[in-house]
Coordinates of N, CA and C in Angstrom, one line a residue:
X1 N -43.8 -0.8 66.9 CA -44.7 -1.9 66.8 C -44.3 -2.8 65.6
X2 N -43.9 -2.2 64.5 CA -43.5 -3.0 63.3 C -42.1 -3.5 63.4
X3 N -41.3 -2.9 64.4 CA -39.9 -3.4 64.5 C -38.9 -2.8 63.5
X4 N -39.3 -1.7 62.8 CA -38.4 -1.2 61.8 C -37.6 0.0 62.4
X5 N -37.7 0.3 63.7 CA -36.8 1.3 64.3 C -37.3 2.7 64.0
X6 N -38.4 2.9 63.4 CA -38.9 4.3 63.2 C -40.3 4.4 63.8
X7 N -40.7 5.6 64.0 CA -42.1 5.9 64.5 C -43.0 5.3 63.5
X8 N -43.9 4.4 64.0 CA -44.8 3.7 63.0 C -46.2 3.6 63.5
X9 N -46.6 4.0 64.7 CA -47.9 3.7 65.2 C -48.5 5.0 65.7
X10 N -49.7 5.3 65.2 CA -50.5 6.5 65.7 C -51.7 5.9 66.4
X11 N -51.9 6.2 67.7 CA -53.1 5.8 68.4 C -54.0 7.0 68.6
X12 N -55.2 7.0 68.0 CA -56.1 8.1 68.1 C -57.2 7.7 69.1
X13 N -57.4 8.6 70.1 CA -58.4 8.5 71.1 C -59.4 9.6 70.9
X14 N -60.7 9.2 70.8 CA -61.8 10.1 70.6 C -62.6 10.1 71.9
X15 N -62.6 11.2 72.6 CA -63.3 11.4 73.9 C -64.5 12.2 73.7
X16 N -65.5 11.8 74.5 CA -66.8 12.6 74.6 C -66.7 13.4 75.9
X17 N -66.8 14.7 75.8 CA -66.9 15.5 76.9 C -68.3 15.7 77.4
X18 N -68.5 15.4 78.7 CA -69.8 15.5 79.3 C -69.7 16.4 80.5
X19 N -70.6 17.4 80.5 CA -70.5 18.4 81.6 C -70.7 17.7 83.0
X20 N -69.8 18.0 83.9 CA -69.9 17.4 85.2 C -69.4 16.0 85.4
X21 N -68.9 15.4 84.3 CA -68.4 14.0 84.4 C -67.0 14.0 83.8
X22 N -66.3 12.9 84.1 CA -65.0 12.7 83.4 C -65.2 12.5 81.9
X23 N -64.2 12.9 81.1 CA -64.3 12.6 79.7 C -64.3 11.1 79.5
X24 N -65.1 10.7 78.5 CA -65.3 9.2 78.2 C -64.6 8.9 76.9
X25 N -63.8 7.9 76.9 CA -63.2 7.4 75.7 C -64.2 6.6 74.9
X26 N -64.5 7.1 73.7 CA -65.6 6.6 72.9 C -65.1 5.7 71.7
X27 N -64.0 6.1 71.1 CA -63.3 5.4 70.0 C -61.8 5.4 70.2
X28 N -61.2 4.3 69.9 CA -59.8 4.1 69.9 C -59.4 3.5 68.6
X29 N -58.5 4.1 67.8 CA -58.1 3.6 66.5 C -56.6 3.6 66.4
X30 N -56.1 2.5 65.9 CA -54.7 2.3 65.7 C -54.4 2.4 64.3
X31 N -53.4 3.1 63.9 CA -52.9 3.2 62.5 C -51.4 2.9 62.5
X32 N -51.0 2.0 61.6 CA -49.6 1.5 61.7 C -49.0 1.6 60.3
X33 N -47.8 2.2 60.3 CA -46.9 2.3 59.1 C -45.9 1.1 59.1
X34 N -46.2 0.0 58.5 CA -45.3 -1.2 58.6 C -44.1 -1.1 57.7
X35 N -44.2 -0.3 56.7 CA -43.1 -0.2 55.7 C -42.1 1.0 55.9
X36 N -42.3 1.8 57.0 CA -41.5 2.9 57.3 C -41.4 4.0 56.2
X37 N -42.5 4.1 55.5 CA -42.6 5.2 54.4 C -43.4 6.4 54.8
X38 N -43.8 6.4 56.1 CA -44.6 7.5 56.7 C -46.0 7.5 56.1
X39 N -46.5 6.3 55.6 CA -47.9 6.2 55.2 C -48.5 5.0 55.8
X40 N -49.7 5.1 56.3 CA -50.3 4.0 57.1 C -50.6 2.9 56.2
X41 N -50.2 1.7 56.6 CA -50.5 0.4 55.9 C -51.6 -0.4 56.5
X42 N -51.8 -0.2 57.8 CA -52.8 -1.0 58.5 C -53.5 -0.2 59.5
X43 N -54.8 -0.4 59.7 CA -55.6 0.3 60.6 C -56.6 -0.6 61.3
X44 N -56.7 -0.5 62.6 CA -57.7 -1.3 63.3 C -58.3 -0.6 64.5
X45 N -59.4 -1.1 64.9 CA -60.1 -0.5 66.1 C -61.0 -1.6 66.7
X46 N -60.8 -1.8 68.0 CA -61.6 -2.9 68.6 C -63.1 -2.6 68.6
X47 N -63.5 -1.3 68.7 CA -64.9 -0.9 68.9 C -65.5 -0.5 67.5
X48 N -64.8 -0.6 66.4 CA -65.4 -0.2 65.2 C -65.1 -1.2 64.1
X49 N -66.1 -1.5 63.3 CA -65.9 -2.4 62.1 C -66.3 -1.6 60.9
X50 N -65.9 -1.9 59.7 CA -66.2 -1.1 58.6 C -67.7 -0.8 58.4
X51 N -68.5 -1.8 58.8 CA -70.0 -1.6 58.6 C -70.6 -0.6 59.6
X52 N -70.1 -0.6 60.8 CA -70.7 0.3 61.9 C -69.8 1.5 62.2
X53 N -68.7 1.7 61.5 CA -67.8 2.8 61.8 C -68.5 4.1 61.3
X54 N -68.5 5.1 62.2 CA -69.2 6.4 61.8 C -68.5 7.0 60.6
X55 N -69.3 7.6 59.7 CA -68.8 8.1 58.4 C -67.6 9.0 58.7
X56 N -67.6 9.9 59.7 CA -66.6 10.8 59.9 C -65.3 10.2 60.3
X57 N -65.3 8.9 60.8 CA -64.0 8.2 61.1 C -63.6 7.2 60.1
X58 N -64.0 7.5 58.8 CA -63.7 6.5 57.8 C -62.2 6.4 57.6
X59 N -61.8 5.2 57.1 CA -60.4 4.8 57.0 C -59.6 5.9 56.3
X60 N -60.0 6.5 55.2 CA -59.2 7.4 54.5 C -58.9 8.7 55.3
X61 N -59.9 9.1 56.1 CA -59.6 10.3 56.9 C -58.6 10.0 58.0
X62 N -58.8 8.8 58.7 CA -57.8 8.4 59.7 C -56.4 8.2 59.1
X63 N -56.3 7.6 57.9 CA -55.0 7.5 57.3 C -54.4 8.8 57.0
X64 N -55.1 9.8 56.5 CA -54.6 11.1 56.2 C -54.1 11.8 57.4
X65 N -54.9 11.7 58.5 CA -54.5 12.3 59.8 C -53.2 11.6 60.3
X66 N -53.2 10.3 60.3 CA -52.1 9.5 60.9 C -50.8 9.8 60.0
X67 N -50.9 9.8 58.7 CA -49.8 10.1 57.8 C -49.2 11.4 58.2
X68 N -50.0 12.4 58.4 CA -49.5 13.8 58.7 C -48.9 13.8 60.1
X69 N -49.5 13.1 61.0 CA -49.0 13.0 62.4 C -47.6 12.4 62.4
X70 N -47.4 11.3 61.6 CA -46.1 10.7 61.6 C -45.0 11.6 61.1
X71 N -45.3 12.6 60.3 CA -44.4 13.6 59.8 C -44.0 14.6 60.9
X72 N -44.8 14.7 61.9 CA -44.4 15.6 63.0 C -43.2 15.2 63.8
X73 N -42.9 13.9 63.7 CA -41.7 13.4 64.5 C -42.0 13.6 66.0
X74 N -43.2 13.6 66.5 CA -43.6 13.7 67.9 C -44.0 12.4 68.4
X75 N -43.0 11.5 68.6 CA -43.3 10.1 68.9 C -42.6 9.7 70.2
X76 N -43.1 8.6 70.7 CA -42.6 8.0 71.9 C -41.5 6.9 71.6
X77 N -40.5 6.8 72.5 CA -39.6 5.8 72.3 C -40.1 4.5 73.0
X78 N -40.0 3.4 72.3 CA -40.4 2.1 72.7 C -41.9 2.2 73.1
X79 N -42.3 1.6 74.1 CA -43.8 1.6 74.5 C -44.2 2.6 75.5
X80 N -43.3 3.6 75.8 CA -43.7 4.6 76.8 C -44.5 5.7 76.2
X81 N -45.6 6.0 77.0 CA -46.5 7.1 76.6 C -46.0 8.4 77.2
X82 N -44.9 9.0 76.7 CA -44.4 10.2 77.2 C -44.9 11.4 76.5
X83 N -45.2 11.3 75.2 CA -45.6 12.4 74.4 C -47.0 12.2 73.8
X84 N -47.8 13.3 73.9 CA -49.1 13.2 73.4 C -49.4 14.6 72.7
X85 N -50.3 14.5 71.7 CA -50.9 15.7 71.1 C -52.4 15.7 71.4
X86 N -52.9 16.8 71.9 CA -54.3 16.9 72.1 C -54.8 18.0 71.2
X87 N -55.8 17.7 70.4 CA -56.4 18.7 69.5 C -57.8 18.9 69.9
X88 N -58.3 20.2 69.8 CA -59.6 20.5 70.2 C -60.1 21.8 69.6
X89 N -61.4 22.0 69.5 CA -61.9 23.2 69.0 C -62.0 24.2 70.2
X90 N -61.3 25.3 70.1 CA -61.3 26.2 71.2 C -62.3 27.3 71.1
X91 N -62.8 27.6 69.9 CA -63.8 28.7 69.7 C -64.6 28.4 68.5
X92 N -65.9 28.8 68.6 CA -66.8 28.7 67.5 C -67.0 30.1 66.9
X93 N -67.2 30.3 65.6 CA -67.3 31.5 65.0 C -68.8 32.0 64.9
X94 N -69.0 33.1 64.2 CA -70.3 33.7 64.0 C -71.3 32.8 63.3
X95 N -70.7 31.9 62.4 CA -71.6 31.0 61.7 C -71.9 29.7 62.4
X96 N -71.3 29.6 63.6 CA -71.6 28.4 64.5 C -70.5 27.3 64.2
X97 N -69.7 27.5 63.2 CA -68.7 26.5 63.0 C -67.4 26.8 63.7
X98 N -66.5 25.8 63.9 CA -65.3 26.0 64.6 C -64.4 27.0 63.9
X99 N -63.9 28.0 64.6 CA -62.9 28.9 64.0 C -61.6 29.0 64.7
X100 N -61.4 28.2 65.7 CA -60.1 28.1 66.4 C -59.8 26.7 66.8
X101 N -58.8 26.1 66.3 CA -58.3 24.8 66.7 C -57.0 24.9 67.4
X102 N -56.9 24.2 68.5 CA -55.7 24.2 69.3 C -55.0 22.9 69.2
X103 N -53.7 22.9 69.2 CA -52.9 21.7 69.2 C -52.0 21.8 70.4
X104 N -52.1 21.0 71.4 CA -51.3 21.1 72.6 C -50.4 19.8 72.6
X105 N -49.1 20.1 72.6 CA -48.1 19.1 72.6 C -47.6 18.9 74.1
X106 N -47.8 17.7 74.7 CA -47.4 17.5 76.1 C -46.3 16.4 76.1
X107 N -45.4 16.6 77.1 CA -44.4 15.6 77.3 C -44.3 15.3 78.8
X108 N -44.3 14.0 79.1 CA -44.2 13.6 80.5 C -42.7 13.2 80.7
X109 N -42.1 13.8 81.7 CA -40.6 13.5 81.9 C -40.4 12.6 83.1
X110 N -41.3 12.6 84.1 CA -41.1 11.7 85.2 C -42.2 10.6 85.1
X111 N -41.9 9.5 85.7 CA -42.8 8.3 85.6 C -44.2 8.6 86.0
X112 N -44.4 9.4 87.1 CA -45.8 9.6 87.6 C -46.3 11.0 87.2
X113 N -45.6 11.8 86.4 CA -46.0 13.1 86.2 C -47.2 13.2 85.1
X114 N -48.0 14.2 85.2 CA -49.1 14.4 84.3 C -48.7 14.7 82.9
X115 N -47.6 15.5 82.8 CA -47.1 15.9 81.5 C -47.1 17.4 81.4
X116 N -46.1 18.0 80.8 CA -46.0 19.4 80.7 C -46.3 19.8 79.3
X117 N -47.0 21.0 79.2 CA -47.2 21.5 77.9 C -45.9 22.0 77.3
X118 N -45.4 21.4 76.2 CA -44.1 21.7 75.6 C -44.3 22.9 74.7
X119 N -45.3 22.8 73.8 CA -45.7 23.9 73.0 C -47.1 23.8 72.5
X120 N -47.7 24.9 72.1 CA -49.0 24.9 71.6 C -49.1 25.7 70.3
X121 N -50.0 25.2 69.5 CA -50.2 25.9 68.2 C -51.7 26.2 68.0
X122 N -52.0 27.3 67.5 CA -53.4 27.6 67.2 C -53.6 27.9 65.7
X123 N -54.6 27.4 65.2 CA -55.0 27.7 63.8 C -56.4 28.4 63.9
X124 N -56.5 29.5 63.2 CA -57.7 30.3 63.3 C -58.3 30.5 61.9
X125 N -59.6 30.6 61.8 CA -60.3 31.0 60.6 C -61.1 32.3 61.1
X126 N -60.4 33.3 61.2 CA -60.9 34.6 61.7 C -62.0 35.2 60.9
X127 N -62.0 35.0 59.6 CA -63.0 35.6 58.8 C -64.1 34.6 58.3
X128 N -64.1 33.4 58.8 CA -65.1 32.4 58.5 C -65.2 32.1 57.0
X129 N -64.0 32.1 56.4 CA -64.0 31.7 55.0 C -63.5 30.2 54.7
X130 N -63.4 29.5 55.8 CA -63.0 28.1 55.7 C -61.5 27.9 55.5
X131 N -60.7 28.9 55.6 CA -59.2 28.8 55.4 C -58.6 29.1 56.8
X132 N -57.8 28.2 57.2 CA -57.1 28.4 58.5 C -55.9 29.3 58.4
X133 N -55.8 30.3 59.2 CA -54.6 31.1 59.3 C -53.9 30.7 60.5
X134 N -52.6 30.4 60.4 CA -51.8 29.9 61.6 C -51.2 31.1 62.3
X135 N -51.2 31.0 63.6 CA -50.5 31.9 64.4 C -49.3 31.2 65.2
X136 N -48.5 30.6 64.4 CA -47.3 29.9 65.0 C -46.1 30.2 64.2
X137 N -45.1 30.6 64.8 CA -43.8 30.9 64.1 C -42.8 29.8 64.3
X138 N -43.1 28.7 65.0 CA -42.1 27.7 65.3 C -42.3 26.5 64.4
X139 N -41.2 25.8 64.2 CA -41.3 24.5 63.5 C -42.0 23.5 64.3
X140 N -42.8 22.7 63.6 CA -43.5 21.6 64.4 C -43.1 20.2 64.0
X141 N -42.3 20.1 63.0 CA -41.9 18.7 62.6 C -40.5 18.3 63.2
X142 N -40.1 19.0 64.2 CA -38.9 18.7 64.9 C -37.6 18.6 64.1
X143 N -37.6 19.3 63.0 CA -36.4 19.3 62.2 C -35.5 20.5 62.5
X144 N -36.0 21.4 63.4 CA -35.2 22.5 63.8 C -35.4 23.7 63.0
X145 N -36.2 23.7 61.9 CA -36.4 24.8 61.0 C -37.9 25.1 60.9
X146 N -38.2 26.3 61.1 CA -39.6 26.7 60.8 C -39.7 27.0 59.3
X147 N -40.2 26.1 58.6 CA -40.3 26.2 57.1 C -41.7 26.1 56.6
X148 N -41.8 26.1 55.3 CA -43.2 26.1 54.7 C -43.9 24.7 54.9
X149 N -43.1 23.7 55.2 CA -43.7 22.4 55.5 C -44.5 22.4 56.8
X150 N -44.1 23.2 57.7 CA -44.8 23.2 59.0 C -46.3 23.7 58.9
X151 N -46.5 24.9 58.3 CA -47.9 25.3 58.2 C -48.8 24.3 57.4
X152 N -48.2 23.8 56.3 CA -48.9 22.8 55.5 C -49.3 21.6 56.3
X153 N -48.4 21.1 57.2 CA -48.6 20.0 58.0 C -49.7 20.3 59.0
X154 N -49.7 21.4 59.7 CA -50.7 21.8 60.6 C -52.0 22.0 60.0
X155 N -52.1 22.6 58.8 CA -53.3 22.7 58.1 C -54.0 21.4 57.8
X156 N -53.1 20.4 57.3 CA -53.7 19.1 57.0 C -54.2 18.4 58.3
X157 N -53.4 18.5 59.4 CA -53.9 17.9 60.6 C -55.2 18.6 61.1
X158 N -55.3 19.9 61.0 CA -56.5 20.6 61.4 C -57.7 20.3 60.5
X159 N -57.5 20.3 59.2 CA -58.5 20.0 58.3 C -59.1 18.6 58.5
X160 N -58.2 17.7 58.7 CA -58.6 16.3 58.9 C -59.3 16.2 60.2
X161 N -58.8 16.9 61.3 CA -59.5 16.9 62.6 C -60.9 17.4 62.4
X162 N -61.1 18.5 61.7 CA -62.4 19.1 61.5 C -63.3 18.1 60.7
X163 N -62.7 17.4 59.8 CA -63.5 16.4 59.0 C -64.0 15.2 59.9
X164 N -63.3 15.0 61.0 CA -63.8 14.0 61.9 C -65.1 14.4 62.6
X165 N -65.4 15.7 62.5 CA -66.6 16.3 63.1 C -66.6 16.0 64.6
X166 N -65.5 16.0 65.3 CA -65.5 15.6 66.7 C -65.5 16.9 67.5
X167 N -66.5 17.7 67.3 CA -66.6 19.0 68.0 C -68.1 19.4 68.2
X168 N -68.9 18.4 68.6 CA -70.3 18.6 68.8 C -70.5 19.3 70.0
X169 N -71.8 19.7 70.2 CA -72.2 20.5 71.4 C -72.0 19.6 72.6
X170 N -71.8 20.2 73.8 CA -71.6 19.5 75.0 C -72.8 18.6 75.4
X171 N -72.6 17.5 75.9 CA -73.6 16.5 76.3 C -73.7 16.6 77.8
X172 N -75.0 16.6 78.3 CA -75.2 16.7 79.8 C -75.0 15.3 80.4
X173 N -74.4 15.3 81.6 CA -74.1 14.1 82.3 C -75.4 13.6 83.0
X174 N -75.6 12.3 82.9 CA -76.7 11.6 83.6 C -76.2 11.0 84.9
X175 N -76.4 11.6 86.0 CA -75.9 11.0 87.3 C -77.0 10.4 88.1

C-alpha cells in the first residue's frame, strides 16, 4: 500500500458470531506502516471515528496488535488475499474468562480455494493465573528458527487480542 516493497498493511476484521446465522463483519480497521519500520504510522476505519470507537478497539491496542502482526512475516504479495490469520477464544476457564486462544494460519493456493490450514498455534492459561503458556514448538515469524522471539510475539498478539474483548457470549439470530 505504501509502495516501500515491504509488508506494510494489516487489515483487522472483527466478526460477530450469531447462532444459526452467518458471521457478520462488525468492524474493519486498516493499520499501515508507511516508513517500513514495522510500526504502524497510520490507522483508519470507515465505520469508526475516535469519538464513537469502542474503548476496546482504541488506537493504541490496534497499533500494538498490528506492529506484532507485521513481525510475523505472514503477509500477502501485492493485493492478493492468500494468507490470513484467524484468532479466537477456543475455551473458557473455571473463572469464566478465556483460557485458550487459537491462532489459525490459512493460505489459499488456488484462485477459488477456501484456504488450507498451514499451521495452528494455541496459547493456554491452564491455571487461570492470567499468564499464557504456549504449546507450540515451531517458529512463527517465518525466519526458520523457533527462538525466544516467537513465544513473545504470540503472547503479545494473544494479550492484545484479549484486550480487544472480542470474545463475548454468543448472540441469538433474529430471523
